[in-house]
MMTF fields as JSON, N, C-alpha, C and O atoms, coordinates in Angstrom:
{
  "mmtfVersion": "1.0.0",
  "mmtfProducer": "UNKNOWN",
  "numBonds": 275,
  "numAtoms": 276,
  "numGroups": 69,
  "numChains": 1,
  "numModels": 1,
  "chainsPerModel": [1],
  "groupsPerChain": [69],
  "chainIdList": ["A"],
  "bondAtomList": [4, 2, 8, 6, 12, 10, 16, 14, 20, 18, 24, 22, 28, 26, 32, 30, 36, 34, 40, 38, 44, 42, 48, 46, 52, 50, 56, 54, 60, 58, 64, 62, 68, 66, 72, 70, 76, 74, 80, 78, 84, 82, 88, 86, 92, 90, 96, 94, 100, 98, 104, 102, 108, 106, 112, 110, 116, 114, 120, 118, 124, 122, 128, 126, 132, 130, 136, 134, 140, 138, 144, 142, 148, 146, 152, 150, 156, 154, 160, 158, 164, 162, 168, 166, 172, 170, 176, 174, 180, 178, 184, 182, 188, 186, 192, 190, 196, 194, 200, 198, 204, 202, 208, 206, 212, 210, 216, 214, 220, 218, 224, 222, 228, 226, 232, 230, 236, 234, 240, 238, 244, 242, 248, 246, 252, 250, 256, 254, 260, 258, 264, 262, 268, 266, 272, 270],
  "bondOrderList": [1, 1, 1, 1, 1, 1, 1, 1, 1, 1, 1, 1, 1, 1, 1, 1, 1, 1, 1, 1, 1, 1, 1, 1, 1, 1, 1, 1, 1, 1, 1, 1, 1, 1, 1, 1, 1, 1, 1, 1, 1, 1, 1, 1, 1, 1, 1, 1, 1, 1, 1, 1, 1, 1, 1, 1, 1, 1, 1, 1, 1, 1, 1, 1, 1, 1, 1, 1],
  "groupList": [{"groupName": "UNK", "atomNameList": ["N", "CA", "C", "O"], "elementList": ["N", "C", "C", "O"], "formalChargeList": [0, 0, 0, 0], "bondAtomList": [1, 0, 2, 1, 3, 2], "bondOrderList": [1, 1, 2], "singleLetterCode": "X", "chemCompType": "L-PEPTIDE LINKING"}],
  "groupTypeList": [0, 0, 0, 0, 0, 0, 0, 0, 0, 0, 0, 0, 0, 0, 0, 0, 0, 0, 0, 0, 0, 0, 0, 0, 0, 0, 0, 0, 0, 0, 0, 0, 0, 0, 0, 0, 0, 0, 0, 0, 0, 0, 0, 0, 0, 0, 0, 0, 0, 0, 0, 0, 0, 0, 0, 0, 0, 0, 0, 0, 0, 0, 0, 0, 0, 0, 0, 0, 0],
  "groupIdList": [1, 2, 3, 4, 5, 6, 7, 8, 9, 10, 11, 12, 13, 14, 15, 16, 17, 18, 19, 20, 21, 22, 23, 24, 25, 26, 27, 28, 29, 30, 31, 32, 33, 34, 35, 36, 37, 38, 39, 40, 41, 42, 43, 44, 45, 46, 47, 48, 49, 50, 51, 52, 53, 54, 55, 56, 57, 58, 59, 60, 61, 62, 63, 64, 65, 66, 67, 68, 69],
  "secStructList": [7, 2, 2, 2, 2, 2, 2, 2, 6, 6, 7, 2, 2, 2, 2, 2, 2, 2, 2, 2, 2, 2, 2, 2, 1, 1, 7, 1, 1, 2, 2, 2, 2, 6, 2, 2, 2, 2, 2, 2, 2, 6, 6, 7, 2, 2, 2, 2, 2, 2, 2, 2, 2, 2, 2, 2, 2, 1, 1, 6, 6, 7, 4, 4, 4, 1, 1, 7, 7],
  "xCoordList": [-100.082, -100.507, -101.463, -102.311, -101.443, -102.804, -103.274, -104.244, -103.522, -105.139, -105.311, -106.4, -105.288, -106.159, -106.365, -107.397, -105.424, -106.22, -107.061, -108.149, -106.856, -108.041, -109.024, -110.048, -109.384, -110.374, -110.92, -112.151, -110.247, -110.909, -111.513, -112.428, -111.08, -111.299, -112.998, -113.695, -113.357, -114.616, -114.295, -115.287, -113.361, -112.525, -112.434, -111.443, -113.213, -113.054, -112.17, -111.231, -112.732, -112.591, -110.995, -110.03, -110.765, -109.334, -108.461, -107.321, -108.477, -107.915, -107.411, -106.32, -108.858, -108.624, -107.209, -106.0, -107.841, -106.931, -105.426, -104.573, -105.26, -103.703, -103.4, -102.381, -104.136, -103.384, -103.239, -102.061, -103.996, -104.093, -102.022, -101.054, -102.379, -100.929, -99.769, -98.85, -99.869, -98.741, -98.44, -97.236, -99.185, -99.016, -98.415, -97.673, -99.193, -98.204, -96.981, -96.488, -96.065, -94.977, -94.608, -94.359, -94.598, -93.794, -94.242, -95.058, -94.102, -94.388, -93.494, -93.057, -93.606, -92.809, -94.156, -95.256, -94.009, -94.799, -95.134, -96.297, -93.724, -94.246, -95.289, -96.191, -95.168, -96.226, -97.609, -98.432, -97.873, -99.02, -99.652, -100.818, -98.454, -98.738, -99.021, -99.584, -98.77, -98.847, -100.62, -101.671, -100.34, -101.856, -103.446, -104.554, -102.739, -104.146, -104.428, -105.597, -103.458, -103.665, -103.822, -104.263, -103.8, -104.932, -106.269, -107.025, -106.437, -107.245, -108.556, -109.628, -107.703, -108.412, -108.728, -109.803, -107.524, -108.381, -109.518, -110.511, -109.171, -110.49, -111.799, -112.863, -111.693, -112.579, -113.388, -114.607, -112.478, -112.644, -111.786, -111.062, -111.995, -111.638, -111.548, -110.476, -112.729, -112.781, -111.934, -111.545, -111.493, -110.165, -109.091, -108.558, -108.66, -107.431, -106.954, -105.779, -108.5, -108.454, -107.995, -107.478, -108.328, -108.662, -106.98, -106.367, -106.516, -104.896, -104.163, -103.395, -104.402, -103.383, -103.226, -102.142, -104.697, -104.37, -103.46, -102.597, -103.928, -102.906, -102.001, -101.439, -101.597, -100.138, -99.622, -98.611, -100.083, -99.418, -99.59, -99.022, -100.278, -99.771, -98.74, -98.057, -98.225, -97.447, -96.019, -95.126, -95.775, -94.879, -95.617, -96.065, -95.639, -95.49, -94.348, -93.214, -95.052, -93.865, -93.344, -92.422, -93.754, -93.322, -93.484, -94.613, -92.231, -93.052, -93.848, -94.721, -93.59, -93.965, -95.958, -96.946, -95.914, -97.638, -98.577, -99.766, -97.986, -98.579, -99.147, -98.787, -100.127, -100.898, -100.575, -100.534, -100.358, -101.06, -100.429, -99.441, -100.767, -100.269, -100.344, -99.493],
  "yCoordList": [-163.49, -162.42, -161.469, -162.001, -159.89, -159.457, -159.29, -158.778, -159.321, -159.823, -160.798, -160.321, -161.759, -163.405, -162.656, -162.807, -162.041, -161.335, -160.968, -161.44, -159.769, -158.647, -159.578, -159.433, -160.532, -161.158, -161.82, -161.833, -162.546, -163.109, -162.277, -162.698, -161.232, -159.651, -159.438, -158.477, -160.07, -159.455, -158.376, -157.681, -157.605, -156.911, -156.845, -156.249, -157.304, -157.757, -156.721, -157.094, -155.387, -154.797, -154.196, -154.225, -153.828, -153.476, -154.776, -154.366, -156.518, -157.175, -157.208, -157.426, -156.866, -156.522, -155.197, -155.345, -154.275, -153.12, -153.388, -152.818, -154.54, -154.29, -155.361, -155.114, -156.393, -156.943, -155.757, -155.56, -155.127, -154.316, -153.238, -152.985, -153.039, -152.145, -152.647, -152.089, -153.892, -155.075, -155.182, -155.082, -155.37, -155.312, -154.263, -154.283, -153.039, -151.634, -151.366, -150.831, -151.679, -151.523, -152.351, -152.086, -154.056, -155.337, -155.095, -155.97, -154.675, -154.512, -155.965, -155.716, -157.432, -158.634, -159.347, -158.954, -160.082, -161.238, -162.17, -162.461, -162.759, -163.037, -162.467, -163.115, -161.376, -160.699, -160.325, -159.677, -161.042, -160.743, -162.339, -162.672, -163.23, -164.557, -165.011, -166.105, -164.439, -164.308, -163.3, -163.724, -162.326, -161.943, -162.786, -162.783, -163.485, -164.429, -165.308, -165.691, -165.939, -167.079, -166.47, -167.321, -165.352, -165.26, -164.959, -165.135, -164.145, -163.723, -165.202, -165.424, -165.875, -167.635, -168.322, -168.904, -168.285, -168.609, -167.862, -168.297, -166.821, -165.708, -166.098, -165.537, -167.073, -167.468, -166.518, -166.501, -165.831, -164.266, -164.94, -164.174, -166.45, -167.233, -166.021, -165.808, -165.277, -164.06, -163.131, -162.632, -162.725, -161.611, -162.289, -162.09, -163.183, -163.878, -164.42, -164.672, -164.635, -164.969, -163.559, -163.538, -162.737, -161.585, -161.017, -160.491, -161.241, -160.581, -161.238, -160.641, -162.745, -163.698, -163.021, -162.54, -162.825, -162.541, -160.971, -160.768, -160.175, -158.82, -159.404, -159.436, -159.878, -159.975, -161.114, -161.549, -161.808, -162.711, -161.938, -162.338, -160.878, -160.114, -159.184, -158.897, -158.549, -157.702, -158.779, -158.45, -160.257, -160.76, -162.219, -163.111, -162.258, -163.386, -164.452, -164.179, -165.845, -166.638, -166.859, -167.671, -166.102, -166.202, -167.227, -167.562, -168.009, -169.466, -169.506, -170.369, -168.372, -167.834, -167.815, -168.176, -167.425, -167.238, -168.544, -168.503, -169.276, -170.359, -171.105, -170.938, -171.943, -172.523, -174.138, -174.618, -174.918, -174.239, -173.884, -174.553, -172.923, -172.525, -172.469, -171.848],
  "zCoordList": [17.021, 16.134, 16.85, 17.567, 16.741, 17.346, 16.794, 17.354, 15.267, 14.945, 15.611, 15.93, 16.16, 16.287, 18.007, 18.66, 18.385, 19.912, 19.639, 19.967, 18.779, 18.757, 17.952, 18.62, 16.829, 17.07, 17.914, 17.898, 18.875, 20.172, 21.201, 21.909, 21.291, 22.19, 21.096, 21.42, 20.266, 19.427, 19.003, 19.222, 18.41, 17.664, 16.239, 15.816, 15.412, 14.113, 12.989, 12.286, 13.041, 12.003, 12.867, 12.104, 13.911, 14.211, 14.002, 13.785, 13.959, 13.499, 11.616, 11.09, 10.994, 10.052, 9.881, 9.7, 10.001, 10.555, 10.529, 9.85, 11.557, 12.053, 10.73, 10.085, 10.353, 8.966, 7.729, 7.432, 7.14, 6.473, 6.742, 6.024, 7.985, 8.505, 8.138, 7.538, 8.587, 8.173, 6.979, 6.744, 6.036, 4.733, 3.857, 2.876, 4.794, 4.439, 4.489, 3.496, 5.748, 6.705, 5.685, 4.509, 6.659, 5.886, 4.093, 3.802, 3.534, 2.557, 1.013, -0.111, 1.839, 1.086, 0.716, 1.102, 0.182, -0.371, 0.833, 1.114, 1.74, 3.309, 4.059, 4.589, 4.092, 5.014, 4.49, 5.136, 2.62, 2.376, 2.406, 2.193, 2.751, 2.963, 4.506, 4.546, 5.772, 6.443, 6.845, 7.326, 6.513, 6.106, 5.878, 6.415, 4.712, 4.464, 4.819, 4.846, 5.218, 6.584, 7.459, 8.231, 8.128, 9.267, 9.507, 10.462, 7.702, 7.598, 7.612, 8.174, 6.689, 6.714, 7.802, 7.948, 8.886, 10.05, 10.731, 11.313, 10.537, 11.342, 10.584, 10.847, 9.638, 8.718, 7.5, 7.324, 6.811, 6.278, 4.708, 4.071, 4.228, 2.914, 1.72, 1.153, 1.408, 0.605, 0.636, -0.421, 1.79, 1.882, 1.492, 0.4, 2.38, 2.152, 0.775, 0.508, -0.456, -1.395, -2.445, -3.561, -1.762, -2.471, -2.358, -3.288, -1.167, -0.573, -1.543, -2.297, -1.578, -2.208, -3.168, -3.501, -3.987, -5.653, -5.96, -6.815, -5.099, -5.093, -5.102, -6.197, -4.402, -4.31, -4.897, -4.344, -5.993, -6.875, -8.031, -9.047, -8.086, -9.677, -9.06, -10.043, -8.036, -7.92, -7.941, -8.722, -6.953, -6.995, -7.657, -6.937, -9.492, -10.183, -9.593, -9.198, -9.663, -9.223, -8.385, -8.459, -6.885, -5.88, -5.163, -4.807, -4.773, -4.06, -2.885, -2.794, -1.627, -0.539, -1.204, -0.566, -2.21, -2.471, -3.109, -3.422, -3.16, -3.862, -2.425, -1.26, -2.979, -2.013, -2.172, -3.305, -1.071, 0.249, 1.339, 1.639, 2.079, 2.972, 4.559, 5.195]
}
């Protein structure tokens, strides 16, 4: 992933950044699941909590969003 570069590079807010992009583009329930697990590892629990929930009211029911992941 290059977020997890660009966080290791001490990069934080352009890791943020390129998830944020991703989410735009890939615009699936995958890629907002993909999102918050990295955001979770980067240790950023609040975003990733915060991504999940967007995107379980836009895709109710989606199995891709349910935890855990």
């Amino acid at each position: 992933h290059l977020a997890l570069l660009l966080a290791l590079d001490q990069r934080g807010e352009e890791a943020v950044a390129s998830l944020r992009e991703m989410t735009e583009v890939v615009d699936t329930p995958l890629a907002y699941r993909e999102a918050a697990q990295t955001l979770r590892t980067l240790g950023n629990a609040p975003a990733a909590d915060g991504l999940l929930q967007s995107a379980r009211r836009r895709w109710p029911g989606t199995a891709a969003l349910s935890e855990p992941y």
